[in-house]
Coordinates of C-alpha atoms and ligand atoms in Angstrom, one line a residue:
M50 CA -12.5 -0.4 25.1
C51 CA -10.6 1.2 27.9
G52 CA -10.6 5.0 28.1
I53 CA -7.6 7.2 28.3
V54 CA -7.2 10.8 29.4
G55 CA -4.0 12.8 30.0
F56 CA -3.3 16.4 31.1
I57 CA -0.4 18.8 31.2
G58 CA -0.3 22.4 32.4
H59 CA -2.3 24.8 34.5
G60 CA -5.4 23.4 36.1
N61 CA -6.5 20.8 38.6
V62 CA -4.9 17.7 37.0
Q63 CA -6.7 15.2 39.2
E64 CA -10.0 16.8 38.6
V65 CA -9.7 16.8 34.8
L66 CA -8.5 13.2 34.8
V67 CA -11.2 11.9 37.1
N68 CA -14.0 13.9 35.4
G69 CA -12.7 12.7 32.0
L70 CA -12.6 9.1 33.2
E71 CA -16.2 9.4 34.3
K72 CA -17.2 10.4 30.8
L73 CA -15.2 7.6 29.4
E74 CA -16.5 5.0 31.8
Y75 CA -18.8 3.7 29.0
R76 CA -15.6 2.3 27.4
G77 CA -14.8 -0.1 30.2
Y78 CA -15.5 -0.1 33.9
D79 CA -13.8 -2.9 35.7
S80 CA -11.0 -0.9 37.3
A81 CA -9.5 2.6 37.0
G82 CA -6.5 4.6 37.9
I83 CA -4.5 7.8 37.6
Y84 CA -0.9 8.8 37.9
V85 CA 0.1 12.4 38.6
A86 CA 3.4 14.2 39.0
E87 CA 3.9 17.5 40.8
E88 CA 7.6 18.0 40.3
K89 CA 10.8 16.1 39.3
G90 CA 10.8 12.8 41.1
K91 CA 7.5 13.3 42.9
G92 CA 4.7 11.3 41.5
H93 CA 1.6 9.6 42.9
L94 CA -0.3 6.5 41.7
F95 CA -3.9 5.8 42.6
K96 CA -5.7 2.6 41.3
E97 CA -8.9 0.9 42.3
V98 CA -11.0 -2.1 41.2
G99 CA -14.5 -1.2 40.1
R100 CA -16.0 2.0 39.0
I101 CA -14.6 5.5 38.9
A102 CA -16.6 6.3 42.0
A103 CA -14.3 3.9 43.9
L104 CA -11.2 5.6 42.5
K105 CA -12.6 9.0 43.4
E106 CA -12.6 8.0 47.1
I107 CA -8.8 7.4 47.1
V108 CA -7.5 10.2 44.9
D109 CA -5.9 13.2 46.7
F110 CA -7.3 16.2 44.8
E111 CA -5.2 18.6 46.7
L112 CA -1.8 17.6 45.3
P113 CA -0.3 20.4 43.2
A114 CA 0.2 18.2 40.1
T115 CA 1.2 19.5 36.7
V116 CA 0.9 16.4 34.6
G117 CA -1.0 13.1 34.7
V118 CA -2.6 10.2 32.9
G119 CA -5.7 8.3 33.7
H120 CA -7.4 5.1 32.6
T121 CA -10.6 3.2 32.9
R122 CA -10.2 -0.5 32.0
W123 CA -12.0 -3.2 30.2
A124 CA -9.8 -6.2 30.9
T125 CA -8.2 -8.0 28.0
H126 CA -5.0 -9.5 29.6
G127 CA -5.4 -10.4 33.2
A128 CA -8.3 -10.3 35.6
A129 CA -9.9 -7.1 36.8
S130 CA -7.7 -6.5 39.8
Q131 CA -5.8 -3.6 41.3
Q132 CA -2.6 -5.1 40.1
N133 CA -3.7 -5.2 36.5
A134 CA -5.3 -1.8 36.6
H135 CA -3.6 1.1 34.7
P136 CA -1.4 3.2 34.9
H137 CA 1.4 0.6 34.8
Q138 CA 4.9 1.6 35.9
S139 CA 8.4 0.6 35.0
S140 CA 10.3 -1.2 37.8
S141 CA 12.1 2.0 38.9
T142 CA 8.6 3.7 38.8
R143 CA 10.2 6.4 36.6
F144 CA 7.7 5.8 33.8
S145 CA 3.9 5.5 34.1
L146 CA 1.8 4.4 31.2
V147 CA -1.8 4.0 30.2
H148 CA -2.8 1.9 27.3
N149 CA -5.9 1.0 25.3
G150 CA -5.6 -1.8 22.8
V151 CA -3.8 -5.2 22.6
I152 CA 0.0 -5.7 22.2
E153 CA 0.1 -8.9 20.1
N154 CA 3.8 -9.7 20.5
Y155 CA 4.2 -8.9 24.2
Q156 CA 5.3 -12.4 25.2
Q157 CA 7.9 -12.4 22.5
L158 CA 9.2 -9.0 23.5
Q159 CA 9.3 -10.1 27.1
A160 CA 11.4 -13.1 26.3
E161 CA 13.7 -11.1 24.0
Y162 CA 14.4 -8.1 26.2
L163 CA 12.9 -8.4 29.7
S164 CA 13.8 -11.8 31.0
D165 CA 15.5 -10.2 34.0
V166 CA 12.7 -7.8 34.8
V167 CA 10.2 -8.7 37.6
L168 CA 6.7 -7.8 36.4
S169 CA 3.9 -7.1 38.8
S170 CA 0.9 -7.6 36.6
E171 CA -0.5 -10.0 34.0
T172 CA -0.9 -7.2 31.4
D173 CA 0.6 -6.7 28.0
T174 CA 0.9 -3.0 28.9
E175 CA 3.4 -3.5 31.6
I176 CA 5.7 -5.0 29.0
V177 CA 5.5 -1.7 27.0
V178 CA 6.5 0.5 30.0
A179 CA 9.2 -1.9 31.0
L180 CA 10.6 -1.8 27.4
I181 CA 10.8 2.0 27.5
E182 CA 12.9 1.8 30.6
Y183 CA 14.9 -1.0 29.2
F184 CA 15.8 0.9 26.0
L185 CA 16.6 4.1 28.0
V186 CA 19.0 2.3 30.2
T187 CA 20.6 -0.3 27.9
E188 CA 20.9 1.9 24.8
G189 CA 21.5 5.2 26.6
L190 CA 18.5 6.9 24.9
T191 CA 16.4 9.9 25.9
T192 CA 12.9 9.3 27.0
K193 CA 11.5 10.3 23.7
D194 CA 13.8 8.0 21.8
A195 CA 13.2 5.1 24.1
F196 CA 9.5 5.6 23.6
K197 CA 10.0 5.7 19.9
R198 CA 12.2 2.7 20.0
T199 CA 9.5 0.8 21.9
L200 CA 6.8 1.9 19.4
E201 CA 9.0 0.5 16.6
V202 CA 9.0 -3.0 18.2
I203 CA 5.5 -3.4 19.5
E204 CA 2.8 -4.9 17.3
G205 CA -0.9 -4.6 17.7
S206 CA -3.3 -1.9 18.6
Y207 CA -2.6 0.9 21.1
A208 CA -3.3 4.3 22.3
L209 CA -0.7 5.3 24.9
G210 CA -0.1 8.1 27.3
L211 CA 3.3 8.3 29.1
V212 CA 4.7 10.3 32.0
D213 CA 8.4 10.4 32.9
V214 CA 8.6 11.6 36.5
E215 CA 12.1 12.8 35.9
N216 CA 10.7 15.4 33.4
P217 CA 7.1 16.3 34.5
T218 CA 6.9 19.2 32.0
V219 CA 6.2 16.7 29.1
L220 CA 3.4 14.3 28.3
Y221 CA 4.0 11.7 25.5
A222 CA 1.4 9.9 23.5
A223 CA 1.1 7.7 20.4
K224 CA -1.6 5.5 18.8
N225 CA -2.0 2.7 16.3
K226 CA -5.6 1.5 15.4
S227 CA -7.0 2.6 18.8
P228 CA -8.5 6.1 19.0
L229 CA -6.7 9.0 20.7
L230 CA -7.0 12.8 20.2
I231 CA -5.1 15.9 21.4
G232 CA -7.1 18.7 23.0
R233 CA -5.6 22.2 23.0
G234 CA -6.2 24.7 25.8
E235 CA -4.8 28.0 27.1
G236 CA -1.8 27.0 29.2
F237 CA -2.6 23.3 29.1
N238 CA -3.0 20.4 26.6
V239 CA -4.8 17.1 27.0
I240 CA -5.1 13.7 25.3
A241 CA -8.3 11.7 25.4
S242 CA -9.8 8.6 23.7
D243 CA -12.9 10.6 23.0
A244 CA -13.4 14.4 22.8
M245 CA -16.4 13.9 25.1
A246 CA -14.0 13.2 28.0
T247 CA -12.5 16.7 28.0
I248 CA -15.2 18.8 26.3
D249 CA -15.7 20.8 29.5
V250 CA -12.1 22.1 29.4
T251 CA -11.6 22.5 25.6
S252 CA -13.5 22.1 22.4
E253 CA -10.4 22.4 20.2
Y254 CA -9.0 19.1 19.0
V255 CA -6.2 17.8 16.8
E256 CA -6.3 14.3 15.2
I257 CA -3.5 11.9 15.9
K258 CA -2.7 9.5 13.0
D259 CA -1.4 6.0 13.5
K260 CA 2.3 5.7 14.1
E261 CA 3.0 9.3 15.1
L262 CA 4.9 10.4 18.2
I263 CA 3.3 13.2 20.2
T264 CA 5.1 15.4 22.6
L265 CA 2.9 17.8 24.7
T266 CA 4.0 20.5 27.0
Q267 CA 1.6 23.0 28.6
D268 CA 2.1 25.4 25.7
A269 CA 3.1 23.2 22.7
V270 CA 1.9 20.3 20.7
I271 CA 4.6 18.5 18.6
I272 CA 3.5 15.8 16.2
E273 CA 6.3 13.8 14.5
N274 CA 6.4 10.7 12.3
F275 CA 8.7 7.8 13.1
A276 CA 11.3 9.3 10.6
G277 CA 11.5 12.3 13.0
E278 CA 9.8 14.8 10.7
T279 CA 7.5 17.3 12.2
V280 CA 3.9 17.1 11.0
E281 CA 1.7 20.2 10.9
R282 CA -1.9 19.6 11.5
S283 CA -4.7 22.1 12.1
S284 CA -7.2 21.7 14.9
Y285 CA -11.0 21.4 14.6
V286 CA -13.8 22.3 16.9
A287 CA -15.6 19.3 18.4
E288 CA -19.4 19.8 18.2
I289 CA -20.5 18.2 21.4
D290 CA -23.1 19.9 23.5
A291 CA -21.9 19.2 27.1
S292 CA -25.6 19.1 28.2
D293 CA -26.1 16.1 25.9
L294 CA -23.9 14.2 28.3
D295 CA -26.2 14.8 31.2
K296 CA -28.9 12.2 31.9
G297 CA -31.1 14.9 33.6
A298 CA -33.9 13.4 35.5
Y299 CA -33.6 10.0 34.0
P300 CA -32.4 7.1 36.2
F301 CA -30.4 5.6 33.3
Y302 CA -29.0 6.9 30.0
M303 CA -30.7 3.9 28.2
L304 CA -34.2 5.2 29.0
K305 CA -33.2 8.7 28.0
E306 CA -31.9 7.4 24.7
V307 CA -35.0 5.3 24.1
D308 CA -37.1 8.4 24.7
E309 CA -35.0 10.5 22.3
Q310 CA -35.8 8.3 19.3
P311 CA -38.7 10.3 17.8
A312 CA -36.6 13.5 18.1
V313 CA -33.6 11.8 16.5
L314 CA -35.8 10.6 13.6
R315 CA -37.2 14.1 13.0
R316 CA -33.7 15.5 13.1
L317 CA -32.5 13.1 10.5
L318 CA -35.4 14.0 8.3
Q319 CA -34.5 17.6 8.6
N320 CA -30.8 17.1 8.0
Y321 CA -31.2 15.1 4.8
Q322 CA -34.1 17.1 3.4
G323 CA -33.4 18.4 -0.1
D324 CA -35.4 20.5 -2.4
D325 CA -38.3 19.1 -4.5
Q326 CA -39.5 16.4 -2.0
Q327 CA -36.3 14.3 -2.3
F328 CA -33.7 13.4 0.3
A329 CA -30.4 15.0 -0.4
F330 CA -27.2 13.0 -0.4
E331 CA -23.7 13.9 -1.7
A332 CA -23.8 13.6 -5.5
D333 CA -20.5 11.8 -5.7
M334 CA -21.6 9.1 -3.3
M335 CA -24.9 8.7 -5.1
K336 CA -23.1 8.3 -8.4
T337 CA -20.8 5.7 -7.0
L338 CA -23.6 3.8 -5.3
L339 CA -25.7 3.9 -8.5
A340 CA -22.8 2.6 -10.5
S341 CA -22.3 -0.4 -8.2
D342 CA -23.8 -3.8 -8.8
R343 CA -24.0 -5.0 -5.1
V344 CA -24.0 -3.4 -1.7
Y345 CA -22.2 -5.2 1.2
I346 CA -23.2 -4.0 4.6
V347 CA -20.6 -4.8 7.2
A348 CA -21.1 -4.3 11.0
C349 CA -21.2 -5.8 14.5
G350 CA -23.8 -6.3 17.2
T351 CA -26.8 -4.0 17.1
S352 CA -25.4 -2.3 13.9
Y353 CA -25.3 -5.7 12.2
N354 CA -28.9 -6.2 13.2
A355 CA -29.8 -2.9 11.7
G356 CA -27.9 -4.0 8.6
W357 CA -30.5 -6.7 7.9
I358 CA -33.3 -4.1 7.8
G359 CA -31.1 -2.0 5.5
R360 CA -30.7 -4.9 3.2
S361 CA -34.4 -5.3 2.9
L362 CA -34.8 -1.5 2.2
F363 CA -32.1 -1.4 -0.5
E364 CA -33.4 -4.5 -2.2
K365 CA -37.1 -3.7 -2.0
L366 CA -37.0 0.0 -2.7
A367 CA -33.9 0.6 -4.8
K368 CA -33.6 -3.0 -6.2
I369 CA -29.9 -3.2 -5.4
P370 CA -28.8 -6.7 -4.4
T371 CA -27.4 -6.4 -0.9
E372 CA -25.6 -8.7 1.5
V373 CA -25.0 -8.3 5.2
H374 CA -21.8 -9.5 6.9
L375 CA -20.4 -9.7 10.4
A376 CA -17.3 -7.5 10.4
S377 CA -15.4 -9.9 12.6
E378 CA -15.8 -12.6 10.0
F379 CA -15.6 -10.5 6.9
A380 CA -12.0 -9.4 6.8
Y381 CA -10.7 -13.0 7.3
D382 CA -13.2 -14.8 5.0
L383 CA -14.0 -12.5 2.2
P384 CA -17.0 -13.5 0.2
L385 CA -16.7 -13.8 -3.6
L386 CA -17.3 -10.2 -4.5
S387 CA -19.3 -8.8 -7.4
E388 CA -17.6 -6.8 -10.1
K389 CA -18.6 -3.4 -8.7
P390 CA -19.1 -3.7 -5.0
F391 CA -20.0 -0.9 -2.7
F392 CA -19.4 -1.3 1.1
V393 CA -21.5 0.2 3.8
F394 CA -20.0 0.2 7.3
L395 CA -22.7 0.7 10.0
T396 CA -21.1 1.7 13.3
Q397 CA -22.5 3.9 16.0
S398 CA -19.1 4.7 17.5
G399 CA -17.1 4.7 14.2
E400 CA -14.3 3.0 16.3
T401 CA -15.2 -0.7 16.4
A402 CA -12.0 -2.6 15.7
D403 CA -13.7 -5.5 13.9
S404 CA -15.4 -3.1 11.5
R405 CA -12.2 -1.1 11.0
Q406 CA -10.3 -4.2 10.2
A407 CA -12.8 -5.0 7.4
L408 CA -12.6 -1.4 6.1
V409 CA -8.8 -1.7 6.0
K410 CA -9.2 -4.7 3.8
V411 CA -11.7 -2.9 1.6
N412 CA -9.4 0.0 1.2
E413 CA -6.5 -2.3 0.3
L414 CA -8.7 -3.6 -2.5
N415 CA -9.5 -0.1 -3.5
Y416 CA -13.3 -0.4 -3.3
P417 CA -15.6 2.5 -2.5
S418 CA -17.1 2.6 1.0
L419 CA -19.5 4.5 3.1
T420 CA -19.5 4.8 6.9
I421 CA -22.8 5.5 8.6
T422 CA -21.9 6.6 12.0
N423 CA -22.9 8.8 15.0
V424 CA -19.4 10.1 15.6
K425 CA -18.1 12.8 13.3
G426 CA -14.3 12.4 12.7
S427 CA -14.3 8.9 14.0
T428 CA -11.7 6.4 12.6
L429 CA -14.1 4.6 10.3
S430 CA -15.5 7.9 9.1
R431 CA -12.1 9.2 8.2
E432 CA -11.0 6.1 6.5
A433 CA -14.1 5.4 4.3
S434 CA -14.7 7.1 0.9
F435 CA -17.9 8.7 2.2
T436 CA -19.6 9.4 5.6
L437 CA -23.2 9.9 6.6
L438 CA -23.9 11.1 10.1
L439 CA -26.7 9.8 12.3
H440 CA -27.1 13.0 14.3
A441 CA -28.4 11.0 17.2
G442 CA -26.4 12.9 19.9
P443 CA -24.0 11.0 22.1
E444 CA -25.2 7.4 22.9
I445 CA -23.8 6.6 26.3
A446 CA -25.7 3.5 27.5
V447 CA -23.8 0.3 26.5
A448 CA -27.1 -1.0 25.0
S449 CA -27.5 0.7 21.7
T450 CA -31.0 2.0 21.0
K451 CA -31.3 5.3 19.3
A452 CA -28.4 4.5 17.0
Y453 CA -30.2 1.4 15.7
T454 CA -33.4 3.3 14.8
A455 CA -31.3 6.2 13.4
Q456 CA -29.3 3.8 11.2
I457 CA -32.5 2.2 9.8
T458 CA -34.0 5.7 9.2
L459 CA -31.0 6.9 7.4
M460 CA -30.9 3.7 5.2
A461 CA -34.6 4.1 4.5
M462 CA -34.0 7.7 3.3
L463 CA -30.9 6.6 1.3
A464 CA -32.8 3.7 -0.3
D465 CA -35.6 6.1 -1.2
A466 CA -33.2 8.5 -2.8
L467 CA -31.6 5.6 -4.8
R468 CA -35.1 4.5 -5.9
A469 CA -35.9 8.0 -7.1
A470 CA -32.6 8.3 -8.9
K471 CA -33.2 5.0 -10.7
G472 CA -36.6 6.2 -11.8
F473 CA -38.7 3.6 -9.9
E474 CA -42.2 4.6 -8.8
A475 CA -42.6 5.1 -5.0
S476 CA -45.1 2.8 -3.4
F477 CA -45.4 5.2 -0.4
D478 CA -44.3 8.7 0.6
M479 CA -41.1 8.0 2.7
E480 CA -41.0 11.4 4.3
R481 CA -44.6 11.3 5.4
E482 CA -44.3 7.7 6.7
L483 CA -41.2 8.5 8.7
S484 CA -43.0 11.4 10.3
L485 CA -45.8 9.1 11.2
V486 CA -43.3 6.6 12.6
A487 CA -41.9 9.3 14.9
S488 CA -45.4 10.0 16.3
I489 CA -46.2 6.3 16.7
M490 CA -42.9 5.9 18.6
E491 CA -44.1 8.6 20.9
S492 CA -47.4 6.8 21.5
I493 CA -45.6 3.6 22.4
L494 CA -43.3 5.5 24.7
A495 CA -46.4 6.7 26.5
E496 CA -47.3 3.1 27.3
K497 CA -44.3 2.3 29.5
A498 CA -46.5 1.4 32.6
E499 CA -48.3 -1.3 30.6
I500 CA -45.1 -2.8 29.3
K501 CA -43.5 -2.7 32.8
A502 CA -46.5 -4.4 34.3
W503 CA -46.3 -7.3 31.9
I504 CA -42.6 -7.7 32.6
D505 CA -43.1 -7.8 36.3
A506 CA -45.6 -10.6 35.9
N507 CA -43.7 -12.6 33.3
L508 CA -40.0 -12.0 32.9
M509 CA -38.7 -11.5 36.4
E510 CA -37.9 -15.1 37.3
T511 CA -37.1 -16.7 33.9
R512 CA -33.6 -18.0 33.0
N513 CA -34.2 -18.0 29.2
A514 CA -36.5 -16.6 26.6
F515 CA -37.1 -16.6 22.9
Y516 CA -38.1 -14.0 20.3
I517 CA -39.6 -15.3 17.1
G518 CA -40.7 -13.7 13.9
R519 CA -40.4 -14.0 10.1
T520 CA -38.7 -11.8 7.6
L521 CA -38.5 -8.2 9.0
D522 CA -39.9 -9.4 12.3
Y523 CA -37.2 -12.0 12.5
Y524 CA -34.5 -9.3 12.0
V525 CA -36.1 -7.2 14.7
S526 CA -36.2 -10.3 16.9
M527 CA -32.4 -10.5 16.6
E528 CA -32.0 -7.0 18.0
A529 CA -34.7 -7.6 20.6
A530 CA -32.9 -10.7 21.9
L531 CA -29.5 -9.0 22.0
K532 CA -31.0 -6.1 24.0
L533 CA -32.7 -8.4 26.5
K534 CA -29.7 -10.7 27.0
E535 CA -27.1 -8.0 27.3
I536 CA -28.7 -6.0 30.0
S537 CA -30.8 -8.6 31.9
Y538 CA -28.5 -11.6 31.5
I539 CA -31.6 -13.7 30.5
Q540 CA -30.4 -16.1 27.9
T541 CA -32.5 -14.9 25.0
E542 CA -32.3 -16.2 21.4
A543 CA -34.0 -15.0 18.3
F544 CA -35.4 -17.6 15.8
A545 CA -36.9 -17.4 12.5
A546 CA -40.3 -18.7 13.6
G547 CA -40.5 -21.4 10.9
E548 CA -37.1 -22.8 12.1
L549 CA -38.4 -23.7 15.6
K550 CA -39.8 -27.0 14.6
H551 CA -36.5 -28.0 13.0
G552 CA -34.8 -28.4 16.4
T553 CA -35.1 -25.4 18.7
I554 CA -38.6 -26.3 19.9
A555 CA -37.0 -29.0 22.0
L556 CA -35.9 -26.2 24.4
I557 CA -39.5 -25.1 25.1
E558 CA -40.5 -26.1 28.7
E559 CA -43.4 -25.2 30.9
G560 CA -43.4 -21.4 31.3
T561 CA -40.6 -20.6 28.8
P562 CA -41.3 -17.0 27.6
V563 CA -41.7 -16.9 23.8
I564 CA -42.3 -13.4 22.4
A565 CA -43.6 -13.3 18.8
L566 CA -43.5 -10.3 16.6
V567 CA -46.2 -10.0 14.0
S568 CA -46.3 -6.9 11.7
E569 CA -47.4 -8.4 8.4
E570 CA -50.4 -10.6 7.5
T571 CA -48.9 -13.2 5.1
V572 CA -45.9 -14.3 7.2
G573 CA -47.7 -13.2 10.5
A574 CA -50.3 -16.0 10.0
H575 CA -47.5 -18.6 9.9
T576 CA -45.8 -17.0 12.9
R577 CA -49.1 -17.3 14.8
G578 CA -49.2 -21.0 13.9
N579 CA -45.8 -21.4 15.5
V580 CA -47.0 -19.5 18.6
E581 CA -49.7 -22.2 18.9
E582 CA -47.1 -24.9 18.6
V583 CA -45.0 -23.6 21.4
K584 CA -48.1 -22.8 23.5
A585 CA -49.1 -26.5 23.2
R586 CA -45.7 -27.4 24.7
G587 CA -46.1 -25.1 27.7
A588 CA -44.6 -21.8 26.6
N589 CA -45.7 -18.6 28.1
T590 CA -46.4 -16.7 24.8
I591 CA -46.9 -13.0 24.1
V592 CA -47.6 -11.4 20.7
I593 CA -46.5 -7.9 19.7
S594 CA -48.5 -7.1 16.6
M595 CA -49.3 -4.2 14.3
Q596 CA -52.9 -2.9 14.3
D597 CA -54.0 -4.1 10.9
V598 CA -53.0 -7.7 11.6
A599 CA -53.8 -7.7 15.3
R600 CA -56.0 -10.4 16.8
E601 CA -57.9 -10.6 20.1
G602 CA -55.6 -11.5 22.9
D603 CA -52.4 -9.9 21.5
T604 CA -50.4 -8.5 24.3
F605 CA -49.2 -5.2 22.7
V606 CA -50.8 -3.7 19.6
I607 CA -48.9 -1.0 17.7
P608 CA -50.6 1.5 15.4
K609 CA -50.0 0.7 11.7
V610 CA -47.0 2.0 9.8
E611 CA -45.8 1.0 6.4
T612 CA -44.5 -2.6 6.6
A613 CA -41.0 -1.7 5.4
L614 CA -40.6 0.7 8.3
S615 CA -42.3 -1.6 10.9
P616 CA -38.9 -2.4 12.6
L617 CA -38.7 1.2 13.7
V618 CA -41.7 0.9 15.9
M619 CA -41.7 -2.8 16.8
V620 CA -38.2 -2.5 18.3
V621 CA -39.3 0.3 20.7
V622 CA -41.5 -2.2 22.6
T623 CA -38.6 -4.7 22.8
Q624 CA -36.2 -2.0 24.0
L625 CA -38.6 -1.1 26.9
L626 CA -39.0 -4.9 27.6
A627 CA -35.3 -5.2 28.0
Y628 CA -35.0 -2.0 30.0
Y629 CA -37.7 -2.8 32.6
T630 CA -36.5 -6.4 32.9
A631 CA -33.0 -5.3 33.8
L632 CA -34.3 -2.5 36.1
G633 CA -36.7 -5.0 37.9
R634 CA -33.7 -7.3 38.5
G635 CA -31.8 -4.5 40.1
L636 CA -29.1 -4.4 37.5
D637 CA -26.9 -1.5 36.3
V638 CA -28.8 -1.0 33.0
D639 CA -26.2 1.3 31.5
K640 CA -23.2 -0.7 32.3
P641 CA -23.9 -4.4 31.9
R642 CA -21.3 -6.9 33.2
N643 CA -18.4 -7.8 30.9
L644 CA -19.3 -5.3 28.3
A645 CA -18.0 -1.9 27.0
K646 CA -19.6 0.6 24.7
S647 CA -16.8 1.1 22.2
V648 CA -15.2 -2.2 21.2
T649 CA -11.8 -1.2 20.1
V650 CA -10.1 -4.6 20.3
E651 CA -10.6 -7.4 17.8
Ligands
AGP265 C1 -25.4 -3.3 21.4 O1 -26.3 -2.9 22.3 C2 -24.0 -3.2 21.7 N1 -23.6 -2.0 22.3 C3 -23.1 -3.7 20.6 O2 -23.6 -4.8 20.0 C4 -22.7 -2.7 19.5 O3 -23.8 -2.4 18.6 C5 -21.5 -3.2 18.6 O4 -20.4 -3.4 19.5 C6 -21.2 -2.4 17.5 O5 -20.8 -1.1 17.8 P1 -20.7 0.1 16.8 O6 -22.1 0.3 16.2 O7 -20.2 1.3 17.6 O8 -19.7 -0.4 15.7

């Protein structure tokens, strides 16, 4: 949450900062700002409420700046206002700071050191920049030492970029728990929350570790630990194809990403293909997984919903007992663990603070872990024992789609590899079935007009809606409901169909949309019974079913795939339902209100 970019050296500073912020807008978009300095004592601050487009209108791109920092905000402390937008400045305006994260002890620090300082915002960030100036003045420190002194007293999560207008040949940075990278260039250096932000100026990046102090000039990168020792660290090349960041002819990234799913699935099949008809995974990881007695899947949001399908795959195919946990609950209420647990962290971004907090706990306990992520080199990937990449290409829309199906596909391949390693007979050919899934996804994606027409007639006016299903269909319902609510603002809940009559059916009124998922005969017959019950109470019902269990009158019928993989195709219809509903309501599909893509605060 919140995106940071900083630049020092030759180049159009304002352009790099604003372009970078545009690419980071997925991290937060309620206000944005940049600060640039052209020479000693000559700096300029631009801040605006709303999107980067609004900031762009007020920035002077002609200023001959040599250093600057920029920020796109997802409000944590204080409303989305110009006052609370970053960069924040010390009272003399000597220091300008951007921050991503939450300073937990800011009130205490304010009371202890800053009772005489007049603050102009409600943010925790302003306390940090005020402290830098306070330590510089009261303790006679240099800027670097005052920054370090401040880092030693602040608690919480932060990625920081700092400019001192009295010395505009230096850019300072530091991080703790929140992501931040250094990008190296010829005659310039940058910092960014995500390599994506500055990929058009450099592909060479250097990792920053927690609690390091970074000093950048146009030609040098100095990394020091808090003891003042210099740290040598080599750079790596970020493998981001700048064209992946372009939405091309698509009106929204979400639709592009929904359409990409068959290709992502095929890419995954290719990437994990081994010899002799088996999927290939790192031997060490397989050994550790096979030696474990229970898998604990830990995740948030859409990734958590994918975790439930993973649980079913691990248990049914590989016969490994598996539990699924919400990351935000897990670290603070650890379940009674088995003797040899193995942890799987599902996270598209690899930066989610709740998941990271749970991984920190797992690492403290010295248990093995695997991060399944879309972002190579992300925090959770670096900190887990093993990593598997989703190879889905950048997912930019806040509503996650291709990452969900990629996570399920990867877990299906992993479960199949574990099954084979344990010597269990396969009940179906995973590779062939997954290829079939990719083709069926394509056939569903070709039916967009039909799906849109149904929405126009049924979902445009409603305030609430329900998804129902049993077993796998219930887990898909959880994801379908999240997708519809987060981008259309229709209050949508998922229910295990059998639970309706135990209370929730009281909410059914004349016309309430109830969408039932039916992919399997045994439980599907019961779900259909529940559909009749809500229909009798006035619900406007629709059924999305799989061909072999379809009945006359079903609204959408999907070609048959192996039941264990049915979520991969059922979900596509529900993604399109969500997309066209939000579109029809005239909403910004990619940037729903109050949300951000990468949730880097707990
Ligand atoms: C879903 O559409 C959301 N973007 C959200 O629930 C997301 O899945 C969640 O925040 C977890 O993110 P992660 O996969 O990057 O950890």
